[in-house]
PDB file of C-alpha atoms in Angstrom:
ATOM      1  CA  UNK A   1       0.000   0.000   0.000  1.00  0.00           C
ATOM      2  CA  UNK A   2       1.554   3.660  -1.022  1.00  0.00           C
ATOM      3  CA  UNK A   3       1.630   6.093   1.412  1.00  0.00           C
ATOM      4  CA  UNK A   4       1.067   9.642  -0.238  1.00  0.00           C
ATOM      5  CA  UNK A   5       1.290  12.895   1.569  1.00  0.00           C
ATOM      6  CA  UNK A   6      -0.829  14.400  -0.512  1.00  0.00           C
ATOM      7  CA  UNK A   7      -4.786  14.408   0.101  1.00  0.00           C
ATOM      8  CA  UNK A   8      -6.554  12.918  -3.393  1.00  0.00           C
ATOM      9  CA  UNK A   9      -9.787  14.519  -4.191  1.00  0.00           C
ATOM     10  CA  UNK A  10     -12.073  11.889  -6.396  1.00  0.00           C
ATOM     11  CA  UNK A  11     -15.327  12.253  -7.567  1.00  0.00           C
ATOM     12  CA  UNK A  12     -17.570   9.395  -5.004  1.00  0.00           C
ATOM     13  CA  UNK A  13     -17.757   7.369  -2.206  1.00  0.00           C
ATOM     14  CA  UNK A  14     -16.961   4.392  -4.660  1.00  0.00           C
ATOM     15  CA  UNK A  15     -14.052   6.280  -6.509  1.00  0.00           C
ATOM     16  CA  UNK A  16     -13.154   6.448  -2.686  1.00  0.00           C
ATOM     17  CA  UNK A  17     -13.578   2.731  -1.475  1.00  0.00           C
ATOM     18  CA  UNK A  18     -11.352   1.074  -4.421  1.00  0.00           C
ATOM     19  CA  UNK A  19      -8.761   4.173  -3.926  1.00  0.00           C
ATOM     20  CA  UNK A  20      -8.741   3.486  -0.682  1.00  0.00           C
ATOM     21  CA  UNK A  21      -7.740  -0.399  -1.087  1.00  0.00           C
ATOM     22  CA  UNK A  22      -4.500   1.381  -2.832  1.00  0.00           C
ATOM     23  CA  UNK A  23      -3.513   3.920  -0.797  1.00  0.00           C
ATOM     24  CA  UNK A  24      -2.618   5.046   2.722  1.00  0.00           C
ATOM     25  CA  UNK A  25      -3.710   8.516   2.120  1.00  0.00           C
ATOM     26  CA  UNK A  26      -6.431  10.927   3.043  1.00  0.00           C
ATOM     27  CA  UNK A  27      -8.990  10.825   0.454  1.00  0.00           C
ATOM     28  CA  UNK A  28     -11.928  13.424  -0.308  1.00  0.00           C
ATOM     29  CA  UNK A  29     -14.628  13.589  -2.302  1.00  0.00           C
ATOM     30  CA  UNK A  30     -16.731  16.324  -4.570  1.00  0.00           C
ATOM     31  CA  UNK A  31     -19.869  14.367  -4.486  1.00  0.00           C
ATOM     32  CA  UNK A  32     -20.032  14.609  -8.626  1.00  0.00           C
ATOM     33  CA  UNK A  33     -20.989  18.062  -9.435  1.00  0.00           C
ATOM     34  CA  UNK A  34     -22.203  18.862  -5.855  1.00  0.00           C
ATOM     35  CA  UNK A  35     -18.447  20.537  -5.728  1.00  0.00           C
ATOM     36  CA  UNK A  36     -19.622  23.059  -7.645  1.00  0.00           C
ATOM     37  CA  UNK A  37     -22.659  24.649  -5.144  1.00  0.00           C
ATOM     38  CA  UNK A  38     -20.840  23.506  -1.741  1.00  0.00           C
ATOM     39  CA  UNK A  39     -18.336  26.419  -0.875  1.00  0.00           C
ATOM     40  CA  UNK A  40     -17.814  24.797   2.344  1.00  0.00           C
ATOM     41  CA  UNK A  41     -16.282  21.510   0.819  1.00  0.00           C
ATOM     42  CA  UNK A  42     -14.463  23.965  -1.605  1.00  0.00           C
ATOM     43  CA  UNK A  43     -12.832  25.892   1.178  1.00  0.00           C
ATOM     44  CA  UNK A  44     -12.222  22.801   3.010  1.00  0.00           C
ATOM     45  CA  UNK A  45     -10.206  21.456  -0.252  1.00  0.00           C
ATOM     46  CA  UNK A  46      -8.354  24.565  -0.152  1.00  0.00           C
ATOM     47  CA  UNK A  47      -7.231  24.302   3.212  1.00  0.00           C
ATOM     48  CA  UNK A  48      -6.267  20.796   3.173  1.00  0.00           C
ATOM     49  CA  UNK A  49      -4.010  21.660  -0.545  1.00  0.00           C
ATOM     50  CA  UNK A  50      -2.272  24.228   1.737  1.00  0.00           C
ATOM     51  CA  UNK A  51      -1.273  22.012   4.655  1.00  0.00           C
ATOM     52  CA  UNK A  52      -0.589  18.581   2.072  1.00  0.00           C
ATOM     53  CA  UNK A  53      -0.896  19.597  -1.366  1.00  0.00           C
ATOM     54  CA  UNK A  54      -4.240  17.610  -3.457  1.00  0.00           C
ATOM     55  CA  UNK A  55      -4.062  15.275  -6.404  1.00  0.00           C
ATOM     56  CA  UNK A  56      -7.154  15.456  -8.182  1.00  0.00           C
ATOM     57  CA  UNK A  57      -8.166  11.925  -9.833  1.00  0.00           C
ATOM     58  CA  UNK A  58     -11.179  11.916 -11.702  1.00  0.00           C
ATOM     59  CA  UNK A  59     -12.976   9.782 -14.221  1.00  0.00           C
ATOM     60  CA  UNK A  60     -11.601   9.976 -17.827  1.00  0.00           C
ATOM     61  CA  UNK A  61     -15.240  10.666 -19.132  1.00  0.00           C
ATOM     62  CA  UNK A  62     -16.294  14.133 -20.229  1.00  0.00           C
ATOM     63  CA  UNK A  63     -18.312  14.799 -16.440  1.00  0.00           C
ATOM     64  CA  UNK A  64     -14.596  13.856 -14.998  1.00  0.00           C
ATOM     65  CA  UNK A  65     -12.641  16.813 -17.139  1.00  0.00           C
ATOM     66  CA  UNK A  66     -15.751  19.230 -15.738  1.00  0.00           C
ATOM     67  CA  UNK A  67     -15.227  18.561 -12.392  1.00  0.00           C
ATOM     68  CA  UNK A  68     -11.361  19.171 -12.996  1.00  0.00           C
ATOM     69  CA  UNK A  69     -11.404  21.960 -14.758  1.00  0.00           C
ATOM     70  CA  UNK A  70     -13.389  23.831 -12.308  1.00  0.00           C
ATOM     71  CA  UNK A  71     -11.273  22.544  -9.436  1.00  0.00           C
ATOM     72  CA  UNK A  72      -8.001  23.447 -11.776  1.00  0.00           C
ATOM     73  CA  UNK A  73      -9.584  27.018 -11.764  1.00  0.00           C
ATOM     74  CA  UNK A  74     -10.825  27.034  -8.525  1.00  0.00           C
ATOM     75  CA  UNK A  75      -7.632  25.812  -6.271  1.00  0.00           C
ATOM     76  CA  UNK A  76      -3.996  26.660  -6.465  1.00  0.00           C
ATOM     77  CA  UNK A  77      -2.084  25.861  -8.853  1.00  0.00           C
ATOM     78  CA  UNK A  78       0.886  25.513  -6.679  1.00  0.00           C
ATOM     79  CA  UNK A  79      -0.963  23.547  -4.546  1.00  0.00           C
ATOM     80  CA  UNK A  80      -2.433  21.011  -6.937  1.00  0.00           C
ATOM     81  CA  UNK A  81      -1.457  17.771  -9.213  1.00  0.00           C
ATOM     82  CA  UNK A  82      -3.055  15.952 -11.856  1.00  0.00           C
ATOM     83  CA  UNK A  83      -3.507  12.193 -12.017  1.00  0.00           C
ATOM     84  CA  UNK A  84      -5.454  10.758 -14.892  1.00  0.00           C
ATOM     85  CA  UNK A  85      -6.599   6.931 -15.623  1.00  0.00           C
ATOM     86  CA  UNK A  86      -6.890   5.522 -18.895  1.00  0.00           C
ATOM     87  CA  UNK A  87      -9.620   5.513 -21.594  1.00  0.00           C
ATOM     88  CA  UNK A  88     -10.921   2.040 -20.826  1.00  0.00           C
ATOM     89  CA  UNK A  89     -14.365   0.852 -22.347  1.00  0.00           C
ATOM     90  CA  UNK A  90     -16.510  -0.913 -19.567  1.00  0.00           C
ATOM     91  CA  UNK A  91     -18.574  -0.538 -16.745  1.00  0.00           C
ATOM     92  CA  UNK A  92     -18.238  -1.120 -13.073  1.00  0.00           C
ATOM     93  CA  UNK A  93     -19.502  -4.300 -11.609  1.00  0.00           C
ATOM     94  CA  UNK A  94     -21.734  -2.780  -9.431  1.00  0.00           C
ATOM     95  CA  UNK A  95     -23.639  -1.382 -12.064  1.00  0.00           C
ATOM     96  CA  UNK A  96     -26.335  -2.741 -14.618  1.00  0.00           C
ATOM     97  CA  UNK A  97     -25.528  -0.569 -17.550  1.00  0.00           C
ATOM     98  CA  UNK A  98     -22.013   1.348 -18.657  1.00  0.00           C
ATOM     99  CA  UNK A  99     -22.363   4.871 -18.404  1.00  0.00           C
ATOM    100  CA  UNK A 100     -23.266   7.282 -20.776  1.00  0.00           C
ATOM    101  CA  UNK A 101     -19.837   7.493 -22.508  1.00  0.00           C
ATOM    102  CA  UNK A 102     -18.963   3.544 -21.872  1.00  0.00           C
ATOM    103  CA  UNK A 103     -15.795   4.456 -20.090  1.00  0.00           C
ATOM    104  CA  UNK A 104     -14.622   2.858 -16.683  1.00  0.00           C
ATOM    105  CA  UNK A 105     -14.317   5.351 -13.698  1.00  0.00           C
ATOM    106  CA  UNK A 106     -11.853   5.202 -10.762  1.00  0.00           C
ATOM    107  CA  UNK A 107     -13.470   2.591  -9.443  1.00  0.00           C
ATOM    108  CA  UNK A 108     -13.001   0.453 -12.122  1.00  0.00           C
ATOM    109  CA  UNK A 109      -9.656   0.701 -12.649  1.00  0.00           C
ATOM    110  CA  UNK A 110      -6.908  -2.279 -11.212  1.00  0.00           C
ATOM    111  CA  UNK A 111      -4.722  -1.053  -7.874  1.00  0.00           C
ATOM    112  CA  UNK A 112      -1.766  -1.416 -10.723  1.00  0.00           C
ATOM    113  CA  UNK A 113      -3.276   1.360 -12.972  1.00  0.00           C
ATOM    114  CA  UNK A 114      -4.258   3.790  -9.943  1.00  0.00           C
ATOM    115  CA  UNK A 115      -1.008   3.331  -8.437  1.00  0.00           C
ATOM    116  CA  UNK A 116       0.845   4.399 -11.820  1.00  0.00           C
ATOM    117  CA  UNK A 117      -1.418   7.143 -12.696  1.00  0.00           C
ATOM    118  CA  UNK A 118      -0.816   8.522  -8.785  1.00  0.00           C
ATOM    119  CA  UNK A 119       2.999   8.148  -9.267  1.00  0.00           C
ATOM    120  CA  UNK A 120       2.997   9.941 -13.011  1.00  0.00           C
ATOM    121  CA  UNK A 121       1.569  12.887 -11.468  1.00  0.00           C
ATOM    122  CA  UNK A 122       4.410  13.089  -8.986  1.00  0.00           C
ATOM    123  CA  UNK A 123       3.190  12.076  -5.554  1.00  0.00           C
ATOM    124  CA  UNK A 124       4.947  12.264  -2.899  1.00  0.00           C
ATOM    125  CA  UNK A 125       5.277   8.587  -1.517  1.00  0.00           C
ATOM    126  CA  UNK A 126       6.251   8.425   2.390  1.00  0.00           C
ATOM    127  CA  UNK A 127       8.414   5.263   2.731  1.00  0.00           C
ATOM    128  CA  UNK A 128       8.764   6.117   6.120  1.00  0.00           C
ATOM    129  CA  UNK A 129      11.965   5.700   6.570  1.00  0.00           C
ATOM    130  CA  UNK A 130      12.900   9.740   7.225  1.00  0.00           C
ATOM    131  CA  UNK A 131       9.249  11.048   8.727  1.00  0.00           C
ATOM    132  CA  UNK A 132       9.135  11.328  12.028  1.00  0.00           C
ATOM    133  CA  UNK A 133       7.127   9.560  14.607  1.00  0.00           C
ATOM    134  CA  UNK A 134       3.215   9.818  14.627  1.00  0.00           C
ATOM    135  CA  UNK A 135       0.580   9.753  16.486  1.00  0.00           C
ATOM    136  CA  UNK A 136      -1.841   7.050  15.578  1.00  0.00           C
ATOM    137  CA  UNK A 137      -4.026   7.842  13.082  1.00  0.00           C
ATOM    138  CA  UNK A 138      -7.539   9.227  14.282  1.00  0.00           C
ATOM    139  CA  UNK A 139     -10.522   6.677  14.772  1.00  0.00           C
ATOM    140  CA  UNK A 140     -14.280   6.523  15.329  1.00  0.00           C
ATOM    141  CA  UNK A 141     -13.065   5.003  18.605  1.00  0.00           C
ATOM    142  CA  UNK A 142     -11.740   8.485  19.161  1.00  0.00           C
ATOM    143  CA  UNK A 143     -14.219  10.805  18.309  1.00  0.00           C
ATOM    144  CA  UNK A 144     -16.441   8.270  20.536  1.00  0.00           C
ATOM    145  CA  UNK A 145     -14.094   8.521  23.444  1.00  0.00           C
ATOM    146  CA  UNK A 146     -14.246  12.741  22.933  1.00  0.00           C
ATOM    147  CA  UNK A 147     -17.797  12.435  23.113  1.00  0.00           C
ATOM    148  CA  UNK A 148     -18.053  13.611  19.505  1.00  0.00           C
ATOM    149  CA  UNK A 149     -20.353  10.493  18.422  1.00  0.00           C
ATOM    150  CA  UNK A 150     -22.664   7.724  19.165  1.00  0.00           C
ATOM    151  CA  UNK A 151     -24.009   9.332  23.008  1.00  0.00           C
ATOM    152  CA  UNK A 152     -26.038  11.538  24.024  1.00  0.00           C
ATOM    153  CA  UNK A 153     -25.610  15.372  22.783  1.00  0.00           C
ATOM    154  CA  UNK A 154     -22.639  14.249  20.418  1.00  0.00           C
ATOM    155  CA  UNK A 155     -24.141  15.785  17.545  1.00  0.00           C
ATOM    156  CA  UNK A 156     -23.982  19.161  19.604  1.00  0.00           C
ATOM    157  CA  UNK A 157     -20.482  18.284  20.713  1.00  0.00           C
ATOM    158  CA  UNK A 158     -19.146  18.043  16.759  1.00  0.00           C
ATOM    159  CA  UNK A 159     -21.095  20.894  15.582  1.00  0.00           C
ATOM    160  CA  UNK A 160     -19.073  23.099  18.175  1.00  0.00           C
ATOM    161  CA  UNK A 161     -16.126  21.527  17.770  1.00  0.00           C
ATOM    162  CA  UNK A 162     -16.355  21.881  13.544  1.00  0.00           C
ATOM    163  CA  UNK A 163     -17.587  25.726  13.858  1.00  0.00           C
ATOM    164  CA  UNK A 164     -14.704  26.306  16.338  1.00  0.00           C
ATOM    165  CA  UNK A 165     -12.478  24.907  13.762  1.00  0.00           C
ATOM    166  CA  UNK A 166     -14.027  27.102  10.715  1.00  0.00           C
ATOM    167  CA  UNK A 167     -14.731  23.660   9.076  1.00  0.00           C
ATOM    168  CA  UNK A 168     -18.156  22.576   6.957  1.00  0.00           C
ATOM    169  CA  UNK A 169     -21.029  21.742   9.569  1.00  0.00           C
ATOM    170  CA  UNK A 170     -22.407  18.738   7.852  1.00  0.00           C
ATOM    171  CA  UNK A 171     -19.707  16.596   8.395  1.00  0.00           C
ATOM    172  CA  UNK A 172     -20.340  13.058   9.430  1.00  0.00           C
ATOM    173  CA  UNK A 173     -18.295  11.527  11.943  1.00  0.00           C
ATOM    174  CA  UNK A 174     -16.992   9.201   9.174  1.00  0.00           C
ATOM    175  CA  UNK A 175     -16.036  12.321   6.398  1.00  0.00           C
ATOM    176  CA  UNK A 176     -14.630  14.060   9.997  1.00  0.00           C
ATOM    177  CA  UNK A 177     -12.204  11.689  10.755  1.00  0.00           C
ATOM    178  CA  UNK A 178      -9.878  11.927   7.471  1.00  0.00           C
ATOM    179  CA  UNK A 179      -9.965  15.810   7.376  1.00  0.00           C
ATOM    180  CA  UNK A 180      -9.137  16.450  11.133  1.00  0.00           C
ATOM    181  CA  UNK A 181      -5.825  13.823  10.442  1.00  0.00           C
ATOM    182  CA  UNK A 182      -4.959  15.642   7.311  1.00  0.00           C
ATOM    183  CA  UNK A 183      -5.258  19.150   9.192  1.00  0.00           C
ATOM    184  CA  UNK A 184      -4.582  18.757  13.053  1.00  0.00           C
ATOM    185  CA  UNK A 185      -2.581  16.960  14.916  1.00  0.00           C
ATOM    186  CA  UNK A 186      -3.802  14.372  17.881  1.00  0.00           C
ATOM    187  CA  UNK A 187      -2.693  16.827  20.903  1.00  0.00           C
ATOM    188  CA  UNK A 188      -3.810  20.542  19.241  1.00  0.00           C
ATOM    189  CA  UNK A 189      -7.437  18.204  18.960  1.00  0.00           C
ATOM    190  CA  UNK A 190      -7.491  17.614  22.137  1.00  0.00           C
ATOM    191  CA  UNK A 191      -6.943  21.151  23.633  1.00  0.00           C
ATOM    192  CA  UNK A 192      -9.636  22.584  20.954  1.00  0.00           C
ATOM    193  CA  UNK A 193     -12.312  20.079  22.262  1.00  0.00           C
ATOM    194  CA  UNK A 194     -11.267  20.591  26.276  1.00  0.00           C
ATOM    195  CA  UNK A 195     -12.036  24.168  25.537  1.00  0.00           C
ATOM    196  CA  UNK A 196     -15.364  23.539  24.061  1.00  0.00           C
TER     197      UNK A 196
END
């Protein structure tokens, strides 16, 4: 499994899931063309390209080079690499019918093909070897422990704690757990939610 500094922004949850079987990295995604009404998840993209730097990976079909090109336009370009899949004709097991242009997504493609297309547009792959010692990574065991979900006024709790942080209020607990990694560490967490 790569480890990639960079956070990858992808178009869905299932983009997400196979991505996710490939890399150790913090993924995000636009929900389609819901990236282009949600300023929040916009702002939240920008943020996260200034602390890690994004690699956008998005389908090869013409809805894919939409969502790019706004995000090309909308983020850094400093901040900002392109990874593109191949044109393969197909569709995704999971679905019935290909789509409209007959072209696999991200979720389609093999761990082999994502893994080449990340490392063609220049990730940065952690071997580990020179980074410095973590903290373990952040888990719903954690935000359960904080009080921030699954008792009683943990929906409160987040809210607070993702307003005190300037971060978009409809975050799950799930979608909260890979941007708080990406942008905090374990310790500055903990003294923002002891304040709240």
């Amino acid at each position: 499994m790569l480890k990639i500094q960079e956070a990858i922004v992808v178009e869905g949850r299932y983009d997400k899931n196979t991505l996710s079987q490939v890399v150790d990295a913090v993924i995000l995604e636009t929900s389609g063309f819901g990236i282009f009404k949600d300023k929040e998840k916009l702002a939240l993209l920008r943020r996260v390209g200034e602390k890690r730097g994004l690699i956008l990976l998005t389908d090869s079909d013409g809805a894919g080079f939409v969502i790019r090109n706004y995000l090309k336009g909308a983020l850094p370009k400093d901040q900002v690499k392109q990874a593109y899949i191949p044109d393969r004709p197909g569709k995704e097991k999971r679905k019935k019918h290909p789509g409209k242009e007959g072209k696999l997504g991200v979720e389609g493609m093999s761990p082999a093909v994502l893994e080449q297309a990340l490392r063609q547009a220049g990730a940065t792959i952690l071997d580990g070897g020179d980074e410095a010692p973590k903290a373990p990574p952040l888990t719903k065991a954690d935000l359960f422990a904080w009080g921030l979900s699954g008792g009683p006024g943990s929906k409160e709790k987040r809210q607070a704690l993702l307003q005190a942080l300037d971060l978009p209020a409809h975050l799950s607990p799930n979608a909260m757990l890979p941007v708080l990694s990406a942008l905090y560490d374990r310790q500055a967490l903990l003294e923002t939610i002891k304040k709240l």
